[in-house]
JSON list of C-alpha atoms in Angstrom, two decimals:
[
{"chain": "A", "resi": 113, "resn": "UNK", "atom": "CA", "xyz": [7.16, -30.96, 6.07]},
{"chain": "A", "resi": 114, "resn": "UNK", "atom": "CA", "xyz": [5.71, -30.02, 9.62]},
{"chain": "A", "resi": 115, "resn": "UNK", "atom": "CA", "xyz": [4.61, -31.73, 12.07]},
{"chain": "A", "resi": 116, "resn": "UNK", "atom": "CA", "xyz": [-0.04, -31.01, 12.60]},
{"chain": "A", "resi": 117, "resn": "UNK", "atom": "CA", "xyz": [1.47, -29.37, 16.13]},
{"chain": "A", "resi": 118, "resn": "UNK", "atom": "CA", "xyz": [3.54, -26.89, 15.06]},
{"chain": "A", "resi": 119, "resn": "UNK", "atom": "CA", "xyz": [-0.33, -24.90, 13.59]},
{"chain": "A", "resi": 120, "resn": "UNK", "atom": "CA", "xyz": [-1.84, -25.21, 16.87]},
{"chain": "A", "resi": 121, "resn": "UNK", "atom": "CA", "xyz": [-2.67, -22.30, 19.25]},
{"chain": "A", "resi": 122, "resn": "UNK", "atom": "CA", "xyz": [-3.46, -19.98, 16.27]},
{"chain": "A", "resi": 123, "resn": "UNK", "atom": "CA", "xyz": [-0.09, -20.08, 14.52]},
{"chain": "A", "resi": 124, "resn": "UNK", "atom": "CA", "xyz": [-0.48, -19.07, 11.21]},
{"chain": "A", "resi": 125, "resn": "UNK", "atom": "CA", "xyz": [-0.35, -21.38, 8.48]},
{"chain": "A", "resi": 126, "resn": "UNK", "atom": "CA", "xyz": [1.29, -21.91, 5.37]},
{"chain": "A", "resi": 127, "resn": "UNK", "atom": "CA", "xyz": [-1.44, -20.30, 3.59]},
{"chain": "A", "resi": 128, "resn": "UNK", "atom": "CA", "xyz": [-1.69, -17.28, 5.31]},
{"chain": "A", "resi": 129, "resn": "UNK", "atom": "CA", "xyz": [1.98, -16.35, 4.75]},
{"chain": "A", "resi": 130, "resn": "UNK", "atom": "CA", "xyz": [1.02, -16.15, 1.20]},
{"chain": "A", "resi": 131, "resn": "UNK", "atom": "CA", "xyz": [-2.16, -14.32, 1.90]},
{"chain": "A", "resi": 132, "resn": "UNK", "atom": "CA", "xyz": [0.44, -11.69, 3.27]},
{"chain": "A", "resi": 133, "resn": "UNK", "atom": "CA", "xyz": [2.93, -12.27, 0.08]},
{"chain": "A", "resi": 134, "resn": "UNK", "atom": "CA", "xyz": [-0.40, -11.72, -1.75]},
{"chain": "A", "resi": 135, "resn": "UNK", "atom": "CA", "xyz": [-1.51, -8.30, -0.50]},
{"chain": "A", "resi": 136, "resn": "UNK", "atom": "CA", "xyz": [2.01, -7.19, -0.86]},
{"chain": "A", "resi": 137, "resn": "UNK", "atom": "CA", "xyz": [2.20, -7.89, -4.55]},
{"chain": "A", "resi": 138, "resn": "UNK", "atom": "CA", "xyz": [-1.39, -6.52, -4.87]},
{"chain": "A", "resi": 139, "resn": "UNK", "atom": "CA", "xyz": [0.08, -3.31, -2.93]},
{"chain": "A", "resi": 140, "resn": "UNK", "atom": "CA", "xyz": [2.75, -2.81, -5.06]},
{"chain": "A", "resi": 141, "resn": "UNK", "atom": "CA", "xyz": [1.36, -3.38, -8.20]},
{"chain": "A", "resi": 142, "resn": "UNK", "atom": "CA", "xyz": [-1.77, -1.15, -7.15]},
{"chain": "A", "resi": 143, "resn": "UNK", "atom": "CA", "xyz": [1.33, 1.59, -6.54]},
{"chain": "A", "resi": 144, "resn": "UNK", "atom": "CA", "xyz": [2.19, 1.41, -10.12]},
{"chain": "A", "resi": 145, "resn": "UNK", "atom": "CA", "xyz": [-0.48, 1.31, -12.23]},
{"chain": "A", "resi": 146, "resn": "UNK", "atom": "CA", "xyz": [-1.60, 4.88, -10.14]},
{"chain": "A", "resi": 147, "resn": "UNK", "atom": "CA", "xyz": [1.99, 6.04, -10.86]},
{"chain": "A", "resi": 148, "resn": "UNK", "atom": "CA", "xyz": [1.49, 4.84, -14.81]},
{"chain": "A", "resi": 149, "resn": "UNK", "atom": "CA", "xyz": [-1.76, 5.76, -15.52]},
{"chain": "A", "resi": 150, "resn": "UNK", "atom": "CA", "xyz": [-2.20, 8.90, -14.02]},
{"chain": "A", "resi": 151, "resn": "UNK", "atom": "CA", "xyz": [-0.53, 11.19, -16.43]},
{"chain": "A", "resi": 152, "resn": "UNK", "atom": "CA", "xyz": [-2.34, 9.36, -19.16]},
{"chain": "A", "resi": 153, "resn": "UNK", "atom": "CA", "xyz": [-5.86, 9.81, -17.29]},
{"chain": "A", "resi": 154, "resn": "UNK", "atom": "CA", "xyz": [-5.45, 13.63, -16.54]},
{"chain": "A", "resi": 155, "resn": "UNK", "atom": "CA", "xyz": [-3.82, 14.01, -19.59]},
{"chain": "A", "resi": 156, "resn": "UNK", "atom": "CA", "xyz": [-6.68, 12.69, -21.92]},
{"chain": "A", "resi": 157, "resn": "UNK", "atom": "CA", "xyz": [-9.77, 13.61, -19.55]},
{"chain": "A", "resi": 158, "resn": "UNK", "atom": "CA", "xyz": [-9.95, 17.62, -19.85]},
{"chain": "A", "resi": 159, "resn": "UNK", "atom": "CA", "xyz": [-10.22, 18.35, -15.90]},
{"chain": "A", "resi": 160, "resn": "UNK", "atom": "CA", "xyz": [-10.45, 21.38, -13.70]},
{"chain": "A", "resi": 161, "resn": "UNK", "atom": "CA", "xyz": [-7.10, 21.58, -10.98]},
{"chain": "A", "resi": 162, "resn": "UNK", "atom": "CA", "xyz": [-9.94, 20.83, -8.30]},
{"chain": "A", "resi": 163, "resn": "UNK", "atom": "CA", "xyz": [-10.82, 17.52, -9.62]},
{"chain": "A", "resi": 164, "resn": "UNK", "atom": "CA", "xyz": [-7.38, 16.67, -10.07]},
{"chain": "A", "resi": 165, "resn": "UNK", "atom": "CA", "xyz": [-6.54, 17.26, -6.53]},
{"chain": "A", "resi": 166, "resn": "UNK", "atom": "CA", "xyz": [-9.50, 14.96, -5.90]},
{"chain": "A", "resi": 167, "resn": "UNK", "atom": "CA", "xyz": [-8.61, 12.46, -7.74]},
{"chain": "A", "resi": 168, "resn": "UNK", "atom": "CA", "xyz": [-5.44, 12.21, -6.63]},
{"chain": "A", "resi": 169, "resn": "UNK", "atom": "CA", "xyz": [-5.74, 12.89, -2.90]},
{"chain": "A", "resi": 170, "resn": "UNK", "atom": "CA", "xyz": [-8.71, 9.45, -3.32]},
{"chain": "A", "resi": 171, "resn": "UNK", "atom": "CA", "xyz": [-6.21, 7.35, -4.75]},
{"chain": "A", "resi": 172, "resn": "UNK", "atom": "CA", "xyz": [-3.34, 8.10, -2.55]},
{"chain": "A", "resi": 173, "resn": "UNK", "atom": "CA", "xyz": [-5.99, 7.69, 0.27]},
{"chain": "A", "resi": 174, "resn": "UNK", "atom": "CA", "xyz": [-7.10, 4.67, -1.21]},
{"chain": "A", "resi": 175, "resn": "UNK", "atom": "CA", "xyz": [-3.60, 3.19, -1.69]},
{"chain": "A", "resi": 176, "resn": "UNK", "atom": "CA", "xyz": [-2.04, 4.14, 1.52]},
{"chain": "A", "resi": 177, "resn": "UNK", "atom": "CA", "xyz": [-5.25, 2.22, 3.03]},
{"chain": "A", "resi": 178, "resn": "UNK", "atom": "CA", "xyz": [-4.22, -0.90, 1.17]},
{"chain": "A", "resi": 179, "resn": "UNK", "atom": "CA", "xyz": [-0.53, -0.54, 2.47]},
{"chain": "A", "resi": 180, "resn": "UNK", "atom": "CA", "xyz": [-1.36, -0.27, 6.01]},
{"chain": "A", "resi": 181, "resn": "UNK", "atom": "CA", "xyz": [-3.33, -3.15, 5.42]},
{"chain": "A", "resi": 182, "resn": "UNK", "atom": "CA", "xyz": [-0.62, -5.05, 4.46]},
{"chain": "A", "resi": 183, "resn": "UNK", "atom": "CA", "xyz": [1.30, -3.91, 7.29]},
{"chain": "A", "resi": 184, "resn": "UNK", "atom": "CA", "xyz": [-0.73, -5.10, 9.75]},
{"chain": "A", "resi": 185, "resn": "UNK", "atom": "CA", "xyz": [-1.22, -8.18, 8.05]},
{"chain": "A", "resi": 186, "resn": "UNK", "atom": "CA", "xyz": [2.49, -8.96, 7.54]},
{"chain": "A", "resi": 187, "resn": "UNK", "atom": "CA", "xyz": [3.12, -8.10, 11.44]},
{"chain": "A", "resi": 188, "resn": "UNK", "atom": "CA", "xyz": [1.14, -10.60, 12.20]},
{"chain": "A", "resi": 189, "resn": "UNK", "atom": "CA", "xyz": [2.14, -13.28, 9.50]},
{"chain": "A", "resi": 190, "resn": "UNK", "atom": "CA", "xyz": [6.01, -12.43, 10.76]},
{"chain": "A", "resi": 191, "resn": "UNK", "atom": "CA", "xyz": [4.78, -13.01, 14.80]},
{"chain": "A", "resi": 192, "resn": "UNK", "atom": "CA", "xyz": [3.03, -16.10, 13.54]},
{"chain": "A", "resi": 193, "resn": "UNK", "atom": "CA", "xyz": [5.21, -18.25, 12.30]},
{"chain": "A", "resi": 194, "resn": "UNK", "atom": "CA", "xyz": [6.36, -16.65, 8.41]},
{"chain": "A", "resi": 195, "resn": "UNK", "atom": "CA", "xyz": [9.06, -14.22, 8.59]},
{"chain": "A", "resi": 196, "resn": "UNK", "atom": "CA", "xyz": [10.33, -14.32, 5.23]},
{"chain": "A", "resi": 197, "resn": "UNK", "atom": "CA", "xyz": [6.55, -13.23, 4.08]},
{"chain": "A", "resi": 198, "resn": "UNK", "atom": "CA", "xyz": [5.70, -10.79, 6.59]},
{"chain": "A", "resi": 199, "resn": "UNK", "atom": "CA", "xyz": [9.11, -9.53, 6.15]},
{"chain": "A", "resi": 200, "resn": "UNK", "atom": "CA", "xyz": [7.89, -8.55, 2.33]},
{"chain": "A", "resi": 201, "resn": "UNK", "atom": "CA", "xyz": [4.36, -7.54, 3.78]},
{"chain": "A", "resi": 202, "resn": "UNK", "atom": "CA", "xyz": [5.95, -5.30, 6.29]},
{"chain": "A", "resi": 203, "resn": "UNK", "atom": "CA", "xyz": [8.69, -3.54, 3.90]},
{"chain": "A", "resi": 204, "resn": "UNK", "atom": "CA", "xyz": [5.57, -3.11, 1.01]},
{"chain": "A", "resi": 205, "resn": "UNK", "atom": "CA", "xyz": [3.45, -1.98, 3.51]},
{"chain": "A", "resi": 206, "resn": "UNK", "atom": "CA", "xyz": [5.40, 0.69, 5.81]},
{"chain": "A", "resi": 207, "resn": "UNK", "atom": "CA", "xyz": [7.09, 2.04, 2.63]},
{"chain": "A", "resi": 208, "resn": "UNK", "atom": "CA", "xyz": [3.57, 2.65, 1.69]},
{"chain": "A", "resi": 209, "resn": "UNK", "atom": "CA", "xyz": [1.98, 4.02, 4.31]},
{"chain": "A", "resi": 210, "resn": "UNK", "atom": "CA", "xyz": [5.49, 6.09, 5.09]},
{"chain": "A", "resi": 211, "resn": "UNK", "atom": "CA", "xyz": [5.10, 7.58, 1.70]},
{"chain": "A", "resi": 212, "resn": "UNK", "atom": "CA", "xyz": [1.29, 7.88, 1.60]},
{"chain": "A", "resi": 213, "resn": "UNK", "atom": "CA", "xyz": [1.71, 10.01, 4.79]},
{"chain": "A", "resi": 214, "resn": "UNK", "atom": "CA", "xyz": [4.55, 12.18, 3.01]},
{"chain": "A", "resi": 215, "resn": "UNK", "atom": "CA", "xyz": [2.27, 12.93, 0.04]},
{"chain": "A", "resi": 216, "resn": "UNK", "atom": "CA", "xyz": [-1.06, 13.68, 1.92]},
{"chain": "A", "resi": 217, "resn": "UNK", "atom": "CA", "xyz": [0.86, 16.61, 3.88]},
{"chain": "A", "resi": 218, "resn": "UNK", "atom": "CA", "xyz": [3.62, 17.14, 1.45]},
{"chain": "A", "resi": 219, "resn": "UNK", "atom": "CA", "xyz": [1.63, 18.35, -1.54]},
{"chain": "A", "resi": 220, "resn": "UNK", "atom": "CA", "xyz": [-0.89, 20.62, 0.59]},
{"chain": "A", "resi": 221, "resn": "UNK", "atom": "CA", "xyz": [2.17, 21.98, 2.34]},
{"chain": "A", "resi": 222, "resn": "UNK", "atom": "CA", "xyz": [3.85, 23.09, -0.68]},
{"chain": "A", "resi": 223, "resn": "UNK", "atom": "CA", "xyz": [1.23, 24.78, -2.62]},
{"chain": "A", "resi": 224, "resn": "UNK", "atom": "CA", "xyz": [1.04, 26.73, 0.33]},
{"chain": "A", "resi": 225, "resn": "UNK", "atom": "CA", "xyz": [4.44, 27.51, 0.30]},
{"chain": "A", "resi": 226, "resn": "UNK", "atom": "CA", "xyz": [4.29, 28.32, -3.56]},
{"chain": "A", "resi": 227, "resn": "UNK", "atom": "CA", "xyz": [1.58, 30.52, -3.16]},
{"chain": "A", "resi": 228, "resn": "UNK", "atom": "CA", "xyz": [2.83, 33.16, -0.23]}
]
């Protein structure tokens, strides 16, 4: 157990290393339900290739939001005081944002290579 001094100055607490461990499991498991359900929800819903793009290019948005979130958050949970939790924030989170970035420019990029 620590000692009441160890928390003071703004160190971050027990509880806020899971709130970092938290939003990385949220991130990740966000990640694969989109990977899981998407085939099933273009699949069944009959949608034009523009609303596909949209719906895609909003939930990679929205997901690659959530990972930089839980970047930042496990950068500061691993300054503060929990480095085994904002260890997993940080790996969850840059891998997300890393490949959120990748798949905003990646996918726009190569339909315009497939189309000259």
């Amino acid at each position: 157990m620590t000692h009441p001094q160890a928390y003071a100055g703004g160190a971050v607490t027990p509880s806020n290393g899971r709130v970092a461990l938290t939003l990385a499991i949220i991130t990740v498991v966000a990640g694969v339900g989109q990977l899981l359900a998407s085939p099933f929800v273009f699949t069944l819903a009959d949608l034009p290739g523009f609303a596909y793009g949209a719906i895609s290019a909003g939930t990679t948005v929205a997901h690659t939001l959530l990972a930089a979130a839980t970047l930042i958050v496990g950068i500061a949970t691993a300054r503060r005081g929990a480095p085994l939790h904002g260890g997993v924030a940080i790996g969850v989170g840059g891998s997300g944002v890393i490949a959120g970035i990748a798949a905003l420019i990646g996918f726009p990029l190569l339909s315009l290579l497939l189309q000259v």
